[in-house]
C-alpha cells in the first residue's frame, strides 16, 4: 500500500500539488471573497484557469484523477453561501412556497409580504436576501425547475443552509452525469472523450454552478442525456429528458428546429408532440388563468429592460443614441428583434445538409446559441456555460477563451452598486471575436464552418 502511494506520488506529484493549490484557491473564493473585491476576484479566477489548464494538459487521459479533482474542488464549496449571486434566495423562496401548497407564480414576493408573508421558516430572511428587483417580479423559473427547488428545500429541512447544500449536491450529481454521457457522445462522434474535462474542470462551471447554485448544470444534464439518446437512435426515449431540460431553463427551445434535419419529419413530429405533452403535464399542477400573463411579464423584462455585459447591443445603442434615440425606447425596440434574428438564423442553419449528421449537429447548435448571446442585451457569466459545453463537441475553442474573459464582467459590481466599465467590455469581446475570426480563417471556411463542426473536410 505504501509503495503504491509512493509510486502514485512520483508519477503525479505535480498534478497533486496543482490540486492542493486549487483547493486553497477555491476555499478562499467560496468563504472569504467579496464580490466587490474585483482585483482579488479576477486574480483568483485567472489562477484557477491556469491550474485547470495544466491539470488537463498533464492528466487528460486519467479519468479517475480528473473526475476526482473536479469533485474535490466542488466539495470545498459544499457549506459556502453563494457570494457572486443572490438568486439562490429566490430559488429557496419558490421551493418553500410549493412545500406550503402555494403557487410560486401567483404573487410576487412583495405581494406575499404585504399580505403578512408566507408561513415557512426564514421567509423574511429570504425576502431580504433576494433583493428588491426579484421581490418586485413574478417568478420566471419554469415548472420543472420549481419542483427541483421544492425537492431541495424539503431535503434541506426548509432551512437556508440545508437547502443550499441540497441544491449543491444535486448540481454536482448533474455534472457527473454530463461527464458520463458527454464522454459517450464524444466517442460516438469520433472525438477524444477527454474534451469533456474542458467543461468539468472549468472554474466558471465550478464557481457559477456548484458555487452560485445556477441550475444550468441540471438543465444541461437532461439535454446531454437527450442528445445521447438521439444520436444513439433512441429518439423516443429522449422526449422526457429533453422536455425536462426545457422545463428547467427555456434555452433548449432554440434547438428544437435543428432536430428536424437530424430526425426527419416523421420522427421529429412525434418528438415535438411528446415534449409538448410532458411539459403540459409538468405545468398543469401550477397552472391558473393568469399564469401566462404573470410569466410573460417577467420574461419580457430580459429582452426589453435589462442590460448587462452585452456586445453587439452596446455598439448599436451607441450608434442609435448618437442619432438621437432614447436608450429606454431603443432597448425595447432592439429586444423585440432578437427573437426574430435568432429564429431566422436557426431556420437558415436547418437548411444546411450537413446538419443531418449527428457528428456536425453540435456545431450548428453552437452557431445558433452564440448568435443569440452575441445579440443579447444581458449576458451573465453563467449564461455561456451552455455554449461552452456545446463547443466541447466541436473543433472551435473560442468559448474556452470567453469563459475566462467573461469573468471581467464582475468588475461592474462595486460597493455602491453596479456600473459597467466600457474598457472591460472592449477587452472581453475583442478577445472573443478576435479569436473566433482567427479560428474561422485558420479553418479556411466561412461561418458555415461552425455548423459543419470540422477543421478539415473528409477530402482533406
XYZ file of C-alpha atoms in Angstrom:
460
model
C 0.000 0.000 0.000
C 2.733 2.460 0.979
C 4.744 1.520 -2.072
C 1.712 2.101 -4.281
C 1.200 5.557 -2.762
C 4.860 6.422 -3.280
C 4.633 5.300 -6.906
C 1.440 7.328 -7.414
C 3.117 10.387 -5.886
C 6.175 10.025 -8.109
C 4.006 9.747 -11.213
C 1.546 12.535 -10.381
C 3.235 14.807 -7.854
C 2.962 17.957 -9.987
C -0.732 17.342 -10.622
C -1.330 16.584 -6.938
C 0.331 19.850 -5.978
C -1.837 21.678 -8.509
C -4.946 20.138 -6.952
C -3.816 21.154 -3.459
C -3.253 24.737 -4.564
C -6.611 24.694 -6.320
C -8.293 23.569 -3.107
C -6.894 26.588 -1.292
C -7.959 28.978 -4.049
C -11.497 27.564 -4.232
C -11.717 27.750 -0.441
C -10.724 31.409 -0.483
C -13.173 32.042 -3.304
C -16.075 30.365 -1.542
C -15.616 31.552 2.035
C -13.624 34.793 2.017
C -14.229 36.608 -1.274
C -16.460 39.650 -1.551
C -17.965 40.276 -4.996
C -16.961 43.932 -4.906
C -13.283 42.981 -4.475
C -12.727 42.941 -8.234
C -8.949 42.595 -8.274
C -8.956 39.609 -5.955
C -11.846 38.004 -7.808
C -10.245 38.284 -11.243
C -6.842 37.190 -9.906
C -8.298 34.067 -8.281
C -10.210 33.212 -11.441
C -7.101 33.636 -13.562
C -5.069 31.406 -11.251
C -7.782 28.723 -11.271
C -7.981 28.778 -15.061
C -4.232 28.259 -15.268
C -4.388 25.362 -12.793
C -7.238 23.726 -14.711
C -5.369 24.078 -17.998
C -2.266 22.428 -16.560
C -4.273 19.620 -14.965
C -5.940 18.801 -18.273
C -2.588 19.017 -20.016
C -0.948 16.575 -17.582
C -3.788 14.173 -16.758
C -6.343 14.337 -19.575
C -6.308 10.570 -20.129
C -6.538 9.764 -16.404
C -10.302 9.562 -15.921
C -10.251 8.844 -12.191
C -7.792 11.604 -11.400
C -9.707 14.176 -13.452
C -13.121 13.265 -12.052
C -11.693 13.100 -8.537
C -10.073 16.521 -8.883
C -13.319 18.056 -10.114
C -15.263 16.528 -7.240
C -12.731 17.715 -4.667
C -12.895 21.272 -5.999
C -16.678 21.173 -5.762
C -16.674 19.585 -2.299
C -14.701 22.522 -0.904
C -17.680 24.773 -1.645
C -20.269 22.495 -0.005
C -21.046 24.684 3.028
C -20.425 28.103 1.468
C -23.287 30.508 0.787
C -23.097 31.860 -2.790
C -21.170 35.132 -2.860
C -21.462 36.210 -6.504
C -25.232 35.910 -6.917
C -28.267 36.278 -4.680
C -30.582 34.297 -6.981
C -30.472 31.302 -4.646
C -32.636 33.144 -2.135
C -35.444 33.233 -4.718
C -34.849 29.560 -5.549
C -35.381 28.615 -1.914
C -38.334 31.010 -1.606
C -40.142 29.440 -4.573
C -39.386 25.925 -3.339
C -40.773 26.668 0.095
C -43.946 28.119 -1.396
C -44.614 24.825 -3.162
C -43.993 22.868 0.039
C -46.598 25.068 1.722
C -49.085 24.300 -1.060
C -48.750 27.787 -2.567
C -48.209 28.641 -6.227
C -44.863 30.460 -6.831
C -46.273 32.112 -9.981
C -49.363 33.530 -8.269
C -47.914 36.578 -6.477
C -44.657 38.489 -6.334
C -42.668 38.254 -3.077
C -43.603 41.870 -2.412
C -47.273 40.953 -2.650
C -46.810 37.932 -0.400
C -45.140 40.106 2.235
C -47.823 42.789 2.120
C -50.292 40.006 2.955
C -48.301 39.093 6.028
C -45.795 36.795 4.353
C -45.901 33.017 3.822
C -45.635 30.797 6.891
C -42.475 28.865 6.037
C -39.249 29.310 8.062
C -36.826 32.086 7.132
C -39.367 33.781 4.832
C -38.286 37.247 5.961
C -34.581 36.432 5.579
C -35.132 35.000 2.085
C -37.166 38.037 1.086
C -34.457 40.425 2.221
C -31.734 38.328 0.615
C -33.278 38.115 -2.858
C -33.242 41.893 -3.253
C -35.806 44.421 -4.432
C -35.589 43.510 -8.132
C -36.521 39.869 -7.611
C -39.039 40.767 -4.938
C -40.972 43.014 -7.283
C -41.459 40.473 -10.081
C -43.204 37.174 -10.625
C -41.073 34.046 -10.774
C -39.565 33.369 -14.189
C -38.300 29.855 -13.460
C -40.051 27.114 -15.472
C -42.110 24.423 -13.688
C -39.575 21.569 -13.602
C -37.084 23.948 -12.024
C -39.690 24.827 -9.405
C -40.098 21.165 -8.490
C -36.354 20.833 -8.015
C -36.411 23.935 -5.814
C -39.126 22.290 -3.709
C -37.219 19.000 -3.518
C -34.058 20.735 -2.318
C -35.977 22.833 0.204
C -37.585 19.652 1.550
C -34.292 17.757 1.764
C -32.723 20.795 3.411
C -35.337 20.936 6.159
C -36.610 24.281 4.803
C -33.509 25.982 6.185
C -31.300 28.205 4.055
C -28.034 26.334 4.557
C -29.719 22.943 4.300
C -31.392 23.937 1.030
C -28.106 25.294 -0.308
C -26.336 22.013 0.437
C -29.148 20.011 -1.191
C -29.004 22.157 -4.332
C -25.237 21.842 -4.422
C -25.331 18.047 -4.231
C -27.955 17.934 -6.993
C -25.854 20.171 -9.257
C -22.701 18.119 -8.623
C -24.566 14.904 -9.499
C -25.770 16.594 -12.689
C -22.183 17.500 -13.613
C -21.136 13.887 -13.105
C -23.941 12.838 -15.430
C -22.733 15.343 -18.010
C -19.243 13.845 -17.859
C -20.597 10.324 -18.283
C -22.953 10.968 -21.185
C -20.744 13.693 -22.668
C -17.871 11.220 -22.994
C -20.187 8.713 -24.658
C -21.346 11.315 -27.167
C -17.738 12.284 -27.916
C -16.911 8.646 -28.620
C -19.922 8.298 -30.915
C -18.904 11.336 -32.977
C -15.287 10.149 -33.076
C -13.797 12.801 -30.830
C -11.442 12.489 -27.867
C -13.511 11.789 -24.710
C -11.161 13.839 -22.517
C -12.528 17.012 -24.140
C -15.420 16.901 -21.652
C -12.981 17.951 -18.926
C -12.725 21.396 -20.523
C -16.246 21.684 -19.140
C -15.936 19.682 -15.904
C -12.762 21.397 -14.644
C -13.578 24.863 -15.957
C -13.543 27.300 -12.991
C -16.503 29.193 -14.450
C -18.556 25.995 -14.341
C -17.458 25.059 -10.823
C -17.991 28.509 -9.337
C -21.186 29.510 -11.149
C -22.951 26.157 -10.879
C -21.695 24.425 -7.725
C -20.697 27.688 -6.050
C -23.514 30.032 -7.020
C -26.192 27.350 -7.496
C -27.334 28.197 -11.002
C -29.349 25.325 -12.423
C -27.813 25.443 -15.896
C -25.926 22.298 -14.925
C -29.121 20.351 -14.174
C -30.645 21.575 -17.427
C -27.501 20.551 -19.326
C -27.570 17.060 -17.804
C -31.036 16.401 -19.210
C -30.055 18.000 -22.514
C -26.898 15.881 -22.856
C -28.821 12.741 -21.873
C -31.453 13.526 -24.503
C -28.847 14.179 -27.199
C -27.020 10.952 -26.338
C -30.263 9.028 -26.811
C -30.966 10.843 -30.086
C -27.519 10.193 -31.582
C -27.896 6.578 -30.415
C -31.063 6.240 -32.479
C -33.401 6.181 -29.457
C -35.178 9.477 -30.061
C -38.421 8.278 -28.443
C -36.603 7.815 -25.124
C -35.167 11.338 -25.404
C -38.571 13.002 -25.152
C -38.732 13.140 -21.349
C -35.161 14.358 -20.658
C -35.409 16.976 -23.425
C -38.716 18.217 -22.016
C -37.150 18.335 -18.554
C -34.250 20.414 -19.893
C -36.733 22.938 -21.304
C -38.709 22.788 -18.064
C -35.622 23.869 -16.128
C -34.351 26.567 -18.495
C -36.122 27.605 -21.693
C -32.960 27.912 -23.782
C -33.135 24.353 -25.278
C -36.228 25.559 -27.147
C -33.747 27.178 -29.544
C -32.628 23.784 -30.806
C -35.994 22.157 -31.478
C -35.970 23.258 -35.156
C -32.434 21.854 -35.530
C -33.776 18.400 -34.691
C -35.815 18.373 -37.897
C -32.900 17.695 -40.275
C -31.425 15.268 -37.736
C -34.568 13.158 -37.230
C -36.710 13.816 -40.281
C -40.349 14.914 -40.413
C -41.981 11.730 -39.166
C -39.793 11.222 -36.096
C -39.500 14.889 -35.202
C -43.289 15.330 -35.260
C -43.640 12.609 -32.666
C -40.772 14.104 -30.708
C -42.328 17.571 -30.666
C -45.710 16.221 -29.574
C -44.086 14.150 -26.834
C -42.104 17.113 -25.498
C -45.205 19.317 -25.533
C -47.200 16.644 -23.688
C -44.557 16.212 -20.962
C -44.256 19.973 -20.494
C -48.030 20.248 -20.276
C -48.142 17.587 -17.572
C -45.365 19.350 -15.651
C -47.097 22.717 -15.886
C -50.613 21.533 -15.045
C -50.271 21.489 -11.216
C -49.040 25.097 -11.251
C -51.355 26.470 -13.930
C -54.016 29.083 -13.203
C -55.864 31.530 -15.506
C -53.366 34.403 -15.092
C -50.274 32.196 -15.409
C -49.393 33.247 -18.962
C -49.710 36.938 -18.143
C -47.616 36.702 -14.967
C -44.898 34.589 -16.550
C -44.645 36.650 -19.740
C -44.392 39.895 -17.753
C -41.136 38.787 -16.171
C -39.866 37.106 -19.331
C -40.263 40.305 -21.346
C -38.040 42.150 -18.906
C -34.987 40.155 -20.032
C -35.446 41.344 -23.607
C -36.615 44.911 -23.121
C -35.483 46.276 -19.745
C -32.240 44.726 -18.533
C -28.780 45.181 -19.993
C -25.517 43.743 -18.721
C -22.283 42.646 -20.394
C -23.742 42.956 -23.894
C -21.598 43.142 -27.024
C -23.443 43.958 -30.260
C -26.254 45.634 -28.343
C -23.901 48.169 -26.771
C -22.444 49.051 -30.162
C -25.841 49.517 -31.777
C -27.103 51.506 -28.799
C -24.086 53.798 -29.035
C -24.846 54.499 -32.685
C -28.594 54.886 -32.079
C -28.152 57.303 -29.176
C -25.726 59.378 -31.234
C -28.534 59.692 -33.783
C -30.968 60.931 -31.146
C -32.610 57.701 -29.948
C -33.712 57.368 -26.327
C -31.932 54.451 -24.566
C -35.079 53.229 -22.775
C -37.002 53.228 -26.075
C -34.187 51.696 -28.099
C -33.759 48.682 -25.820
C -37.449 47.797 -26.208
C -37.206 48.001 -29.999
C -33.935 46.080 -30.034
C -35.265 43.407 -27.687
C -38.188 42.773 -29.994
C -35.960 41.845 -32.946
C -33.619 39.443 -31.086
C -36.067 36.504 -31.284
C -36.678 37.242 -34.967
C -32.991 37.226 -35.896
C -32.319 34.138 -33.780
C -35.247 32.273 -35.345
C -34.139 33.274 -38.850
C -30.608 32.075 -38.120
C -31.927 28.753 -36.849
C -34.057 28.201 -39.949
C -31.150 29.046 -42.254
C -28.849 26.654 -40.417
C -31.514 23.934 -40.675
C -31.251 24.052 -44.474
C -27.585 23.053 -44.443
C -27.383 19.351 -45.399
C -24.506 18.607 -43.028
C -26.799 19.232 -40.023
C -28.451 15.897 -40.817
C -25.360 14.172 -39.415
C -25.136 13.926 -35.635
C -21.360 14.474 -35.814
C -21.916 18.023 -37.046
C -25.167 18.857 -35.281
C -23.470 20.324 -32.210
C -21.601 22.842 -34.339
C -24.914 24.058 -35.719
C -26.312 24.363 -32.201
C -23.211 26.299 -31.160
C -23.719 28.754 -34.006
C -27.367 29.353 -33.104
C -26.816 29.917 -29.385
C -23.789 32.157 -29.975
C -25.784 34.356 -32.355
C -28.390 34.652 -29.615
C -25.898 35.631 -26.909
C -23.872 37.930 -29.141
C -27.116 39.830 -29.790
C -28.487 39.630 -26.244
C -28.852 42.669 -24.011
C -27.934 40.659 -20.909
C -25.152 38.063 -20.734
C -24.390 36.966 -17.199
C -21.330 34.702 -16.829
C -23.336 31.542 -16.169
C -25.338 32.033 -19.385
C -22.424 30.988 -21.599
C -21.926 27.631 -19.884
C -24.342 26.075 -22.392
C -22.335 27.138 -25.484
C -19.168 26.236 -23.567
C -20.396 22.651 -23.266
C -21.532 22.557 -26.897
C -18.075 23.699 -28.008
C -16.502 20.584 -26.486
C -18.245 18.597 -29.231
C -16.769 20.813 -31.959
C -13.336 21.983 -33.094
C -13.904 25.594 -32.059
C -12.219 26.843 -28.891
C -13.274 30.486 -28.648
C -15.778 29.531 -25.954
C -12.936 28.468 -23.658
C -11.476 31.938 -24.011
C -14.875 33.550 -23.456
C -15.370 31.516 -20.279
C -12.192 33.183 -18.985
C -12.749 36.749 -20.196
C -16.414 36.938 -19.128
C -15.205 36.904 -15.531
C -14.157 40.515 -16.123
C -17.853 41.445 -16.156
C -17.873 41.055 -12.356
C -15.773 44.197 -12.190
C -19.031 46.100 -12.698
C -20.091 45.198 -9.146
C -18.878 47.731 -6.632
C -19.654 48.585 -3.034
C -22.165 51.228 -4.100
C -23.872 49.330 -6.906
C -23.419 48.096 -10.459
C -21.626 50.246 -13.010
C -20.205 48.736 -16.178
C -16.828 49.862 -17.447
C -16.609 50.192 -21.241
C -12.948 49.170 -21.360
C -13.838 45.854 -19.716
C -16.354 45.110 -22.469
C -13.795 46.064 -25.091
C -11.190 43.710 -23.640
C -13.645 40.828 -23.209
C -15.257 40.943 -26.623
C -12.190 41.974 -28.615
C -10.505 38.811 -27.363
C -13.540 36.626 -28.061
C -14.394 37.943 -31.521
C -10.732 38.162 -32.451
C -10.109 34.519 -31.596
C -13.330 33.435 -33.302
C -12.298 35.215 -36.505
C -8.851 33.642 -36.246
C -10.397 30.170 -35.945
C -12.634 30.739 -38.946
C -9.718 31.971 -41.056
C -7.490 29.144 -39.858
C -10.111 26.638 -40.853
C -10.319 28.188 -44.323
C -14.077 28.199 -44.116
C -16.756 30.879 -43.779
C -19.311 30.981 -40.956
C -20.799 27.697 -42.120
C -17.695 26.016 -40.711
C -19.254 26.341 -37.290
C -22.296 24.431 -38.485
C -20.064 21.864 -40.161
C -18.174 21.327 -36.921
C -14.900 20.438 -38.564
C -11.430 21.779 -39.195
C -10.862 19.678 -42.305
C -13.321 18.065 -44.658
C -13.011 14.323 -45.264
C -11.456 15.136 -48.644
C -8.587 16.852 -46.885
